[in-house]
Short mmCIF file of C-alpha atoms in Angstrom, two decimals:
data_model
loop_
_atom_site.label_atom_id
_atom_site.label_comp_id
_atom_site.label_asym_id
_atom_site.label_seq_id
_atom_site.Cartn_x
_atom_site.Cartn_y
_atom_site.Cartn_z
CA UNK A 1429 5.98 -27.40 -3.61
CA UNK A 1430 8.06 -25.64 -0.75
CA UNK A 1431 7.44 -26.21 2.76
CA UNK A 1432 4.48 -23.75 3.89
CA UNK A 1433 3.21 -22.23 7.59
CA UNK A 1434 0.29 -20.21 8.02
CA UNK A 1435 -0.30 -17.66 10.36
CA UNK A 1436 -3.53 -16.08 11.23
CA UNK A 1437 -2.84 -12.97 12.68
CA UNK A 1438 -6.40 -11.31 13.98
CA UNK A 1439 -5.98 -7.65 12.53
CA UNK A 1440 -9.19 -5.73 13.90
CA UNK A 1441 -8.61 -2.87 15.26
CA UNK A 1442 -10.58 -0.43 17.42
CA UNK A 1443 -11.22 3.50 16.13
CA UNK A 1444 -8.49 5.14 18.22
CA UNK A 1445 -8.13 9.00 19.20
CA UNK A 1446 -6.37 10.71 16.41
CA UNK A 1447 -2.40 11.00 17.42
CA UNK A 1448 -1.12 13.80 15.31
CA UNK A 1449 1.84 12.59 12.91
CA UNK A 1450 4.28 14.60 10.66
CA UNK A 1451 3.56 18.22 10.92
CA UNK A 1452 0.40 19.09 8.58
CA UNK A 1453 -0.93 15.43 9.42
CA UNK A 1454 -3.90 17.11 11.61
CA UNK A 1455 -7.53 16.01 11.92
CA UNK A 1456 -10.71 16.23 13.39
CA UNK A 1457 -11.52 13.70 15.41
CA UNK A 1458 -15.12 13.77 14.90
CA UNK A 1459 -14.73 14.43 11.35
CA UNK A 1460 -12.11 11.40 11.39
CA UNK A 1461 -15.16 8.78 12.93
CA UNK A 1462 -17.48 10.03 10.37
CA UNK A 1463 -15.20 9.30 7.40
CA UNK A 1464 -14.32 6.15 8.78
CA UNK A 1465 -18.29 4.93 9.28
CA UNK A 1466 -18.26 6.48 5.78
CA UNK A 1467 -15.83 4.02 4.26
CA UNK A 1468 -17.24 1.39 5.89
CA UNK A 1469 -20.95 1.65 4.37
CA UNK A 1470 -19.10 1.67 1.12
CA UNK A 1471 -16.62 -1.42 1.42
CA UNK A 1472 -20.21 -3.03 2.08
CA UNK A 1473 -21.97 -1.97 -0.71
CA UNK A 1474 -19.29 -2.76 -2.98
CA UNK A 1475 -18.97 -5.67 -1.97
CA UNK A 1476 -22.52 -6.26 -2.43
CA UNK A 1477 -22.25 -5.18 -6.05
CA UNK A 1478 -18.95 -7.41 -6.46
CA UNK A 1479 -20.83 -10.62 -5.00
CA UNK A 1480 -23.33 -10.11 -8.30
CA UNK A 1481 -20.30 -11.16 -10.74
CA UNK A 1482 -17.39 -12.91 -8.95
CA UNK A 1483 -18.82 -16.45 -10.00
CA UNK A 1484 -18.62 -14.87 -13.50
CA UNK A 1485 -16.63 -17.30 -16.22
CA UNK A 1486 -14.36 -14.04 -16.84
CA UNK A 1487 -14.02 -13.99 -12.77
CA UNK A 1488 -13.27 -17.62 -12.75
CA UNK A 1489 -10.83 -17.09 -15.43
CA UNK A 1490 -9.06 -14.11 -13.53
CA UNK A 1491 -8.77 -16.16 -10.03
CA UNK A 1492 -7.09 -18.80 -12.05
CA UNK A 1493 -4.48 -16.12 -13.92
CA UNK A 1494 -3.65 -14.97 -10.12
CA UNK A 1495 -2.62 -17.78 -9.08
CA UNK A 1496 -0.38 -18.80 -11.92
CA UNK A 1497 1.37 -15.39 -11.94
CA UNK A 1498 2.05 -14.78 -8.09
CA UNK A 1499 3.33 -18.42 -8.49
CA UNK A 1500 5.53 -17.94 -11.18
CA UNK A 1501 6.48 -15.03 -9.67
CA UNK A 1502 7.63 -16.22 -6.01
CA UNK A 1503 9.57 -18.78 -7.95
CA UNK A 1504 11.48 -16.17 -10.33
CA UNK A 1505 12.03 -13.82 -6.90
CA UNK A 1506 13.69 -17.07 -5.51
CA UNK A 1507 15.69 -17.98 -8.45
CA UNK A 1508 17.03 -14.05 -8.66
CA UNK A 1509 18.08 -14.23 -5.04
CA UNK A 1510 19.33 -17.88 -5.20
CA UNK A 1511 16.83 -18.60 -2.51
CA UNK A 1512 16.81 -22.54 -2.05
CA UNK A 1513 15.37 -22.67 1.70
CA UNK A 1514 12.04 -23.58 2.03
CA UNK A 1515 9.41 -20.37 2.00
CA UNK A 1516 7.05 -19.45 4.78
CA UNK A 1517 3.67 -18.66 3.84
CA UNK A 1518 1.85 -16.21 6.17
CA UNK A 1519 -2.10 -15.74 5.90
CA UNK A 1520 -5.12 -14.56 7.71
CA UNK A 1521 -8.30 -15.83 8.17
CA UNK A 1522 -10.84 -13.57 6.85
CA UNK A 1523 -13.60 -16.37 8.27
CA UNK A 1524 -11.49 -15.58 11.75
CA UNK A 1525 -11.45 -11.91 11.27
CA UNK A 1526 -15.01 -11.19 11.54
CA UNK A 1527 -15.52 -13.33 15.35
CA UNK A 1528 -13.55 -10.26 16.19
CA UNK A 1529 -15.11 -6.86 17.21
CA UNK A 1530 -11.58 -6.35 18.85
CA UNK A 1531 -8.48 -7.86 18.89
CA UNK A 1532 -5.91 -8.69 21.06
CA UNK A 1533 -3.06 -8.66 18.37
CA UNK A 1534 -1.38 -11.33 20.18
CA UNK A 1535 -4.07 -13.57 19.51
CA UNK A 1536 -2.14 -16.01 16.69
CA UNK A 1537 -2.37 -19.69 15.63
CA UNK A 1538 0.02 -21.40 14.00
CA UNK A 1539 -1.26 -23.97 11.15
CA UNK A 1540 1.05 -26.14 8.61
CA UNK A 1541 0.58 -26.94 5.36
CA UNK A 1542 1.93 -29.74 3.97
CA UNK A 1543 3.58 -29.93 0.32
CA UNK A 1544 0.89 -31.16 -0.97
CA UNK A 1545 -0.61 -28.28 -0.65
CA UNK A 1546 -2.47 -26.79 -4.17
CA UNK A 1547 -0.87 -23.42 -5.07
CA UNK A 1548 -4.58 -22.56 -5.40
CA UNK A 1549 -5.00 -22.21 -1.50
CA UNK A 1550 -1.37 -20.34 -1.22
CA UNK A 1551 -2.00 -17.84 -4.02
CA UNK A 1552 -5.50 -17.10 -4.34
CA UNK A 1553 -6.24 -15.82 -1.25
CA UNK A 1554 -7.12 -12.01 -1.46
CA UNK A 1555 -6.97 -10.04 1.71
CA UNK A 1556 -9.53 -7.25 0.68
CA UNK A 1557 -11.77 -6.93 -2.61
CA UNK A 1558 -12.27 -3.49 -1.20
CA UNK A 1559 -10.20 -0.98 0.10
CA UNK A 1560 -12.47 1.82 -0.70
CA UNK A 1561 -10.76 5.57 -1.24
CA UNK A 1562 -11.83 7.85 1.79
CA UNK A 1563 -8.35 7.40 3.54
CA UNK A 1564 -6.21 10.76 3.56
CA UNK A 1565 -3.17 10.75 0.91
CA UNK A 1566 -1.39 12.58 3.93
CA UNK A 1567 0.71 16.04 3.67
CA UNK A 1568 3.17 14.63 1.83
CA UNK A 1569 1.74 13.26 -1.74
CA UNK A 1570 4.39 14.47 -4.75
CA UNK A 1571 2.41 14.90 -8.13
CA UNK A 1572 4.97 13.87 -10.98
CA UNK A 1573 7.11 10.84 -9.90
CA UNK A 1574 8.86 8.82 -11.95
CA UNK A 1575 7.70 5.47 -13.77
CA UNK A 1576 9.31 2.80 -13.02
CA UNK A 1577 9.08 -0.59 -11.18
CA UNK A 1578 11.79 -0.26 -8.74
CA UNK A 1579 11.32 2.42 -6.17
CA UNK A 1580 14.63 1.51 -4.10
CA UNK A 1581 17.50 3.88 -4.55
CA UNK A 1582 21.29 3.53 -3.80
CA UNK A 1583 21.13 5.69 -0.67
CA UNK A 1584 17.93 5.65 1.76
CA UNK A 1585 16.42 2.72 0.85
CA UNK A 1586 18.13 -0.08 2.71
CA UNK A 1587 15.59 -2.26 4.52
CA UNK A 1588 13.46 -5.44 4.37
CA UNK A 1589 12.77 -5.89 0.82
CA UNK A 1590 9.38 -6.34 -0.56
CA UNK A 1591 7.55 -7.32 -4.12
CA UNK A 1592 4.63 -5.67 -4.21
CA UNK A 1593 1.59 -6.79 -6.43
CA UNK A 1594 -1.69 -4.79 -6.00
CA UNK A 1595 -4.67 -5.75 -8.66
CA UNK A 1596 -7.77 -3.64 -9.36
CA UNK A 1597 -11.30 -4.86 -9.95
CA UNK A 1598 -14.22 -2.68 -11.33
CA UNK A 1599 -16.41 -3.34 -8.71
CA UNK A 1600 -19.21 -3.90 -11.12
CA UNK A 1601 -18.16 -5.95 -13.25
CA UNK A 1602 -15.23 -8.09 -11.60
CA UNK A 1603 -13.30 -7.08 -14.27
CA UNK A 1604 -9.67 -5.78 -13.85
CA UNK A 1605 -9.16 -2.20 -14.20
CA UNK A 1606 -6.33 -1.58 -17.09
CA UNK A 1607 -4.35 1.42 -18.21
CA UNK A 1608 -4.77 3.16 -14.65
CA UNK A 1609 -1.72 4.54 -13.56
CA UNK A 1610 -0.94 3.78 -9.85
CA UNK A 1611 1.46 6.43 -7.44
CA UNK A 1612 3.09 4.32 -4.32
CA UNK A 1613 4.98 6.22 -1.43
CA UNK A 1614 5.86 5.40 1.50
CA UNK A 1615 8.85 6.52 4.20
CA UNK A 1616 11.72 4.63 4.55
CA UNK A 1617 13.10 2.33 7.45
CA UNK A 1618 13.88 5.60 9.91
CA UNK A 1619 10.18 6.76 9.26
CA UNK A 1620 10.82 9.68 6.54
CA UNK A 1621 9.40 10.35 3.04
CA UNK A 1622 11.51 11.72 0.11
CA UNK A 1623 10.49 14.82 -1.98
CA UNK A 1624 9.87 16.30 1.02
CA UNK A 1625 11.51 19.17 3.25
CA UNK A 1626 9.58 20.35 6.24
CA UNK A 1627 9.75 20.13 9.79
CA UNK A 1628 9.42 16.93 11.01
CA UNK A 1629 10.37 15.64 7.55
CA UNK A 1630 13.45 17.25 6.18
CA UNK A 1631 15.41 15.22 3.11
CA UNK A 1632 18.73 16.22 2.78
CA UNK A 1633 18.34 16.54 -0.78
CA UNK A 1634 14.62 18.12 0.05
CA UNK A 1635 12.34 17.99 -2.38
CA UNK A 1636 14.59 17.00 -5.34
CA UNK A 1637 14.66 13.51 -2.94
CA UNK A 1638 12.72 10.81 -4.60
CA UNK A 1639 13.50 7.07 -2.92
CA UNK A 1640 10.27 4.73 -2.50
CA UNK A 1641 7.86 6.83 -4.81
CA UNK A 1642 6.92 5.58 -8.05
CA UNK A 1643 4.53 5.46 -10.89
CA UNK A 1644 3.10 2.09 -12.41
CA UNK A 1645 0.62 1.56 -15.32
CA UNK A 1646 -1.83 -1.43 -14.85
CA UNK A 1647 -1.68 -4.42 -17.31
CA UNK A 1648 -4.50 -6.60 -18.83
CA UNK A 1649 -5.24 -7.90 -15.37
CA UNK A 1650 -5.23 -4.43 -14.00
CA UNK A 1651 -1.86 -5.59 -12.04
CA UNK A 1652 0.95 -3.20 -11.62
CA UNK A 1653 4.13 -4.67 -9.23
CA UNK A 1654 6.35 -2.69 -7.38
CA UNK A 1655 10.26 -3.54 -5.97
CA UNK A 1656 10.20 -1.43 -2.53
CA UNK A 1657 11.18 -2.49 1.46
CA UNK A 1658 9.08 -2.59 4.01
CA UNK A 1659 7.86 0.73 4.79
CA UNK A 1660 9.30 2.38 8.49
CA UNK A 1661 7.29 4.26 11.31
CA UNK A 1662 6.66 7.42 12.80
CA UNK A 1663 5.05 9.33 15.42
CA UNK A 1664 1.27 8.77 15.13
CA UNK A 1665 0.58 6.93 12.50
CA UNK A 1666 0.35 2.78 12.56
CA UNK A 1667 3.35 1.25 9.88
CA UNK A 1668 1.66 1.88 5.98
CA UNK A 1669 2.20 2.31 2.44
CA UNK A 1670 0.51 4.77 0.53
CA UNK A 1671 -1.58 4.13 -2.97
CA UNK A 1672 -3.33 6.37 -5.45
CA UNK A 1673 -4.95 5.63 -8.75
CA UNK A 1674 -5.29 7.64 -11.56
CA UNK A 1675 -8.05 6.98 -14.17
CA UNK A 1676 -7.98 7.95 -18.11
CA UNK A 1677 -5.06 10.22 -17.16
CA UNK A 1678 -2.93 11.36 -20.24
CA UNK A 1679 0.26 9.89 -20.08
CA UNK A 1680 3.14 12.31 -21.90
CA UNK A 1681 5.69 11.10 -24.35
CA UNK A 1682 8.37 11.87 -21.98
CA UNK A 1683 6.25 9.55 -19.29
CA UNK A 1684 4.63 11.73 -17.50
CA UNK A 1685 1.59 12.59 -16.13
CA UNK A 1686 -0.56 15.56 -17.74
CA UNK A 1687 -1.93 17.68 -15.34
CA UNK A 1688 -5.44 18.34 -14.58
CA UNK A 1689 -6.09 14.87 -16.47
CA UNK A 1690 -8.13 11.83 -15.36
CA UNK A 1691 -9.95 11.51 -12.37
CA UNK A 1692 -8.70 10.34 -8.95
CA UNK A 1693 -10.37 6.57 -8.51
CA UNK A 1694 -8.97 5.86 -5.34
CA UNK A 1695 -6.72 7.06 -2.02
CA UNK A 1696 -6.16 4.60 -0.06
CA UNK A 1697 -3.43 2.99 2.24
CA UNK A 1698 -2.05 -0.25 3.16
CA UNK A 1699 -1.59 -1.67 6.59
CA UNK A 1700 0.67 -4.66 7.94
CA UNK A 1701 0.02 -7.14 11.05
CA UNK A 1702 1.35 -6.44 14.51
CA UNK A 1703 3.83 -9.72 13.92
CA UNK A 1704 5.56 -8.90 10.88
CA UNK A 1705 6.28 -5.15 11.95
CA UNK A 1706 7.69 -6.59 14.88
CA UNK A 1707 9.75 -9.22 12.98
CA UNK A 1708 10.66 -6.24 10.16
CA UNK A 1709 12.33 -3.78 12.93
CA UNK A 1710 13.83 -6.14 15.08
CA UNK A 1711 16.18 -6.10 11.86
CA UNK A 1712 18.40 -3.41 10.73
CA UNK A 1713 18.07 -0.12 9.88
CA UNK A 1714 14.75 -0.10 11.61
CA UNK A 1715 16.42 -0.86 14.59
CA UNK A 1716 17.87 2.97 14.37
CA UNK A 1717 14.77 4.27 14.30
CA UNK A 1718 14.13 6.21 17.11
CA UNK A 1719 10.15 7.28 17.08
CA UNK A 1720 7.18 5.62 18.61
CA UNK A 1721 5.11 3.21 17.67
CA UNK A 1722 1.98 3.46 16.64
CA UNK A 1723 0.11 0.27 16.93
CA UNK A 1724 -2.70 -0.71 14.04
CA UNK A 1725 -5.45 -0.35 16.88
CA UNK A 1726 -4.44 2.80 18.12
CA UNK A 1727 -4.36 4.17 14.39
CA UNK A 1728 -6.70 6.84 13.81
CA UNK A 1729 -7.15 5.67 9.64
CA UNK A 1730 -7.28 1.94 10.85
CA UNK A 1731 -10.11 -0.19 10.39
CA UNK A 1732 -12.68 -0.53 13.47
CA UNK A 1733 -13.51 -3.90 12.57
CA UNK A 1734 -11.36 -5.80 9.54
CA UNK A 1735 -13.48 -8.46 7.91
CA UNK A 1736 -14.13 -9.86 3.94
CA UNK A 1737 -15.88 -6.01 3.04
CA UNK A 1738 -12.93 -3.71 4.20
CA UNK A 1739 -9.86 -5.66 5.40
CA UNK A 1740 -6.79 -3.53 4.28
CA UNK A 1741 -3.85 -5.83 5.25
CA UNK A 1742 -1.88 -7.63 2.15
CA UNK A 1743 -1.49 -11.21 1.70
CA UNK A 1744 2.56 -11.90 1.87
CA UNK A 1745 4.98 -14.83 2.07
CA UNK A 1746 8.37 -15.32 2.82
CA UNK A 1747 10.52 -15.84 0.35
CA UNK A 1748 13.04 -17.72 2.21
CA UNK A 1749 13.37 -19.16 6.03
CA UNK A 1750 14.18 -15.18 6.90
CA UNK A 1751 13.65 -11.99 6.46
CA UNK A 1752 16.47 -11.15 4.49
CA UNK A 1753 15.39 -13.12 1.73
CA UNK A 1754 12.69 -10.46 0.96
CA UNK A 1755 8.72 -11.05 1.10
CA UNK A 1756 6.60 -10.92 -1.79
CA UNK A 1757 3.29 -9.75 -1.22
CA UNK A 1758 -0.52 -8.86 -2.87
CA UNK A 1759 -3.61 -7.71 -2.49
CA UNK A 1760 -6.34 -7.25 -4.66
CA UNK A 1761 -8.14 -3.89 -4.56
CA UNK A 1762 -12.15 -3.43 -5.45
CA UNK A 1763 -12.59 0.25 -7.04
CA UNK A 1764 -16.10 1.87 -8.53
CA UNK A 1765 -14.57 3.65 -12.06
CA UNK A 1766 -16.76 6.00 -11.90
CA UNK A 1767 -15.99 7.72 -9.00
CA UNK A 1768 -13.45 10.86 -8.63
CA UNK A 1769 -11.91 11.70 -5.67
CA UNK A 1770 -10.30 15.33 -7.27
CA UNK A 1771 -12.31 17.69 -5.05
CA UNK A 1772 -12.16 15.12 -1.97
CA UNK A 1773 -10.76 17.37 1.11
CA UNK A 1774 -8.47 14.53 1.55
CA UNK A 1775 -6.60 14.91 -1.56
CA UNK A 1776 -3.90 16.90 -1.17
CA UNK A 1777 -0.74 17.64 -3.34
CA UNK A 1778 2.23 18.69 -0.99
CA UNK A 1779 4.89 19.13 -3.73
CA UNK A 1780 5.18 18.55 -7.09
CA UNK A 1781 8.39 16.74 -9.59
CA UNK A 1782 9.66 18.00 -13.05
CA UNK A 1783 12.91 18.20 -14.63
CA UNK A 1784 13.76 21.24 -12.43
CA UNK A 1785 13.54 18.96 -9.34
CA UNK A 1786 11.20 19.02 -6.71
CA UNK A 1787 9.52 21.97 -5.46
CA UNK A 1788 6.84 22.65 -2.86
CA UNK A 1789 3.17 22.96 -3.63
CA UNK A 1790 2.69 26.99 -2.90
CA UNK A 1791 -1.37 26.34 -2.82
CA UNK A 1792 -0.88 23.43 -0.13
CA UNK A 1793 -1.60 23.90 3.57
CA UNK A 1794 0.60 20.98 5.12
CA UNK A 1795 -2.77 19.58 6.11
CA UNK A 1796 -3.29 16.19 4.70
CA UNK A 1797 -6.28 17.69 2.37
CA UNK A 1798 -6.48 21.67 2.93
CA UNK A 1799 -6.20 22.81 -0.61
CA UNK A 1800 -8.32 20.14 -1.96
CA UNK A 1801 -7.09 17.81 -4.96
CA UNK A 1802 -6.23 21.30 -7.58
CA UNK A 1803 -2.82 20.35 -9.22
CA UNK A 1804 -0.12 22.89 -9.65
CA UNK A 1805 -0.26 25.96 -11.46
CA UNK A 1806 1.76 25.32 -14.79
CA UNK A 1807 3.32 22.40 -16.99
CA UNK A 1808 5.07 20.35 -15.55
CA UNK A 1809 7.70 18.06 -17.38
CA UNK A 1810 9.67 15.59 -15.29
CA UNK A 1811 12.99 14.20 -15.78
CA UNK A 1812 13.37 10.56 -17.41
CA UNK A 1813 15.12 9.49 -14.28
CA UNK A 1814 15.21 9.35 -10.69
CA UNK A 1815 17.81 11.39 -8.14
CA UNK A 1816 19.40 8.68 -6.14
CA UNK A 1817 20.49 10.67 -3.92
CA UNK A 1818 18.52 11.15 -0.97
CA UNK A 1819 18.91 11.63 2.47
CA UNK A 1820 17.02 11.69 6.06
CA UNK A 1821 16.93 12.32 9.41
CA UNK A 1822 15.05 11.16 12.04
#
């Protein structure tokens, strides 16, 4: 067993004044609280209806298959890197969390474990159960992405690296959620999104641009993994990665999504601590990023108090004694599959990707949720691979 340090890093933050981000990225403050209050009520109930069934055998059974896979896993990330320095492990305290109403970020403590320490305590820690889907998918979802595991591209995509595992649970049951089919997006270490071209957010291959997006079907476990970096930030918005799930969606020979298929089960985004931003872009290229900051707390979308029912932050350890050794990281996700988020105001398809390229979404307002959740007009069939070449500016 590697060397292990834990960090509990306090990540409550306090409901913030909306700062307005990328051009279309505009909401009501008041409308803003109320969805947040919103999401809260739910993380609680769900995790009311989750504490009926997680001392299930077949929830027993899961924990137990988590923590043999992210283990085998971290080992197989080392071995592909050649990583023989000793790994960091970084975790939070839920139990700490919730002393917190709010949080001075810098509020850390530093505890060791020891190599004796049982994988079981490393790996089967789960950051959130719930991470419930009333968070905006932003102006700049792209309907039609590519499958594939690997969202890095030659150009655009240098940066820390990350492996990504993200888990769904029927909320219900405890069960894992397979067959949905996951979309992740995020912008890159200078703070801009591929697919696209806008002010504030221009590609220089526009919307044909398609680093860091992705599509991902869910296994047996409902796992899906993704091979990305460390996502960059921009002018009003705290550092996050974006996730949708699609439900009993039709997937196409040519692996593809059908349109107007399946139901929306959750939008939702990821956050990451105050200390490892600060570790990620004291690194290059985020060190050429030139926009402000926007801290967790001052977030409008961030949590106004993180604890065991809504605490979006991943679990993630270092892979080596650095940063350039890449992270891997996971968190579980708690979903109801019975809820559709289609006609949710916050659903919003900027632009769409088929084997034309990328093209804007003409019914889209730019307004993180003005044209509702209606996909394109038309069929759309999408190209078997990704264009690697994409470009920013910043």
């Amino acid at each position: 067993m590697v060397q292990l340090s834990k960090l509990i890093a306090v990540a409550a933050a306090c409901l913030a004044t909306p700062a307005i981000a990328h051009p279309g990225e505009k909401h009501d403050h008041h409308a803003v609280k109320r969805e947040v209050y919103a999401r809260d009520a739910m993380a609680a109930a769900a995790k009311r209806s989750l504490g009926g069934c997680e001392s299930s055998l077949h929830a027993r059974e899961l924990a137990k298959r988590n923590v043999a896979r992210r283990s085998r896993t971290v080992q197989q990330l080392r071995e592909k890197r050649g990583v023989t320095a000793n790994s960091q492990k970084w975790r939070r305290d839920l139990a700490e969390l919730e002393k917190y109403e709010a949080v001075n970020h810098n509020k850390t403590d530093i505890l060791g474990y020891s190599p004796a320490t049982p994988e079981s305590v490393v790996f089967a820690a789960n950051t959130s159960c719930i991470l419930t889907p009333t968070i905006t998918d932003g102006p700049y979802y792209v309907w039609g992405e590519v499958f594939r595991q690997d969202v890095k591209e030659d150009m655009y995509s240098d940066g820390v690296d990350i492996h990504l595992e993200v888990q769904y649970i029927d909320i219900n049951t405890c069960r894992p959620i397979p067959g949905a089919v996951v979309d992740i997006w995020q912008a890159n270490a200078t703070g801009v999104y591929s697919g696209i071209s806008t002010s504030g957010n221009y590609a220089a291959d526009g919307y044909d641009s398609t680093y860091l997006r992705g599509l991902q079907q869910t296994d047996k476990d409902g796992v899906v993994t993704f091979d990305t970096i460390f996502p960059g930030h921009y002018d009003g918005r705290a550092t996050h990665t974006h996730l949708l799930t699609h439900l009993n969606a039709t997937i196409l020979p040519n692996k593809t999504l059908e349109v107007g298929t399946g139901s929306i089960a959750h939008n939702g985004q990821l956050f990451w601590n105050e200390v490892l931003r600060t570790a990620v872009e004291n690194t290059y290229p985020y060190t050429t990023n030139t926009q402000s900051v926007t801290s967790n707390a001052e977030d409008m979308w961030s949590v106004k108090q993180a604890d065991s029912a809504y605490d979006p932050f991943p679990e993630y350890i270092y892979l080596g004694e650095d940063l350039d050794d890449g992270l891997f990281a996971w968190i579980q996700i708690g979903l109801n599959s019975t809820a559709d988020y289609t006609d949710n105001s916050y659903y919003s398809i900027a632009a769409y990707y088929d084997a034309d390229g990328g093209h804007a979404n003409s019914d889209s307002s730019f307004m993180g949720g003005g044209s509702g959740g209606s996909a394109p007009s038309g069929s759309m069939t999408m190209s078997s691979s990704a264009s690697a070449s994409a470009s920013v500016s910043s």
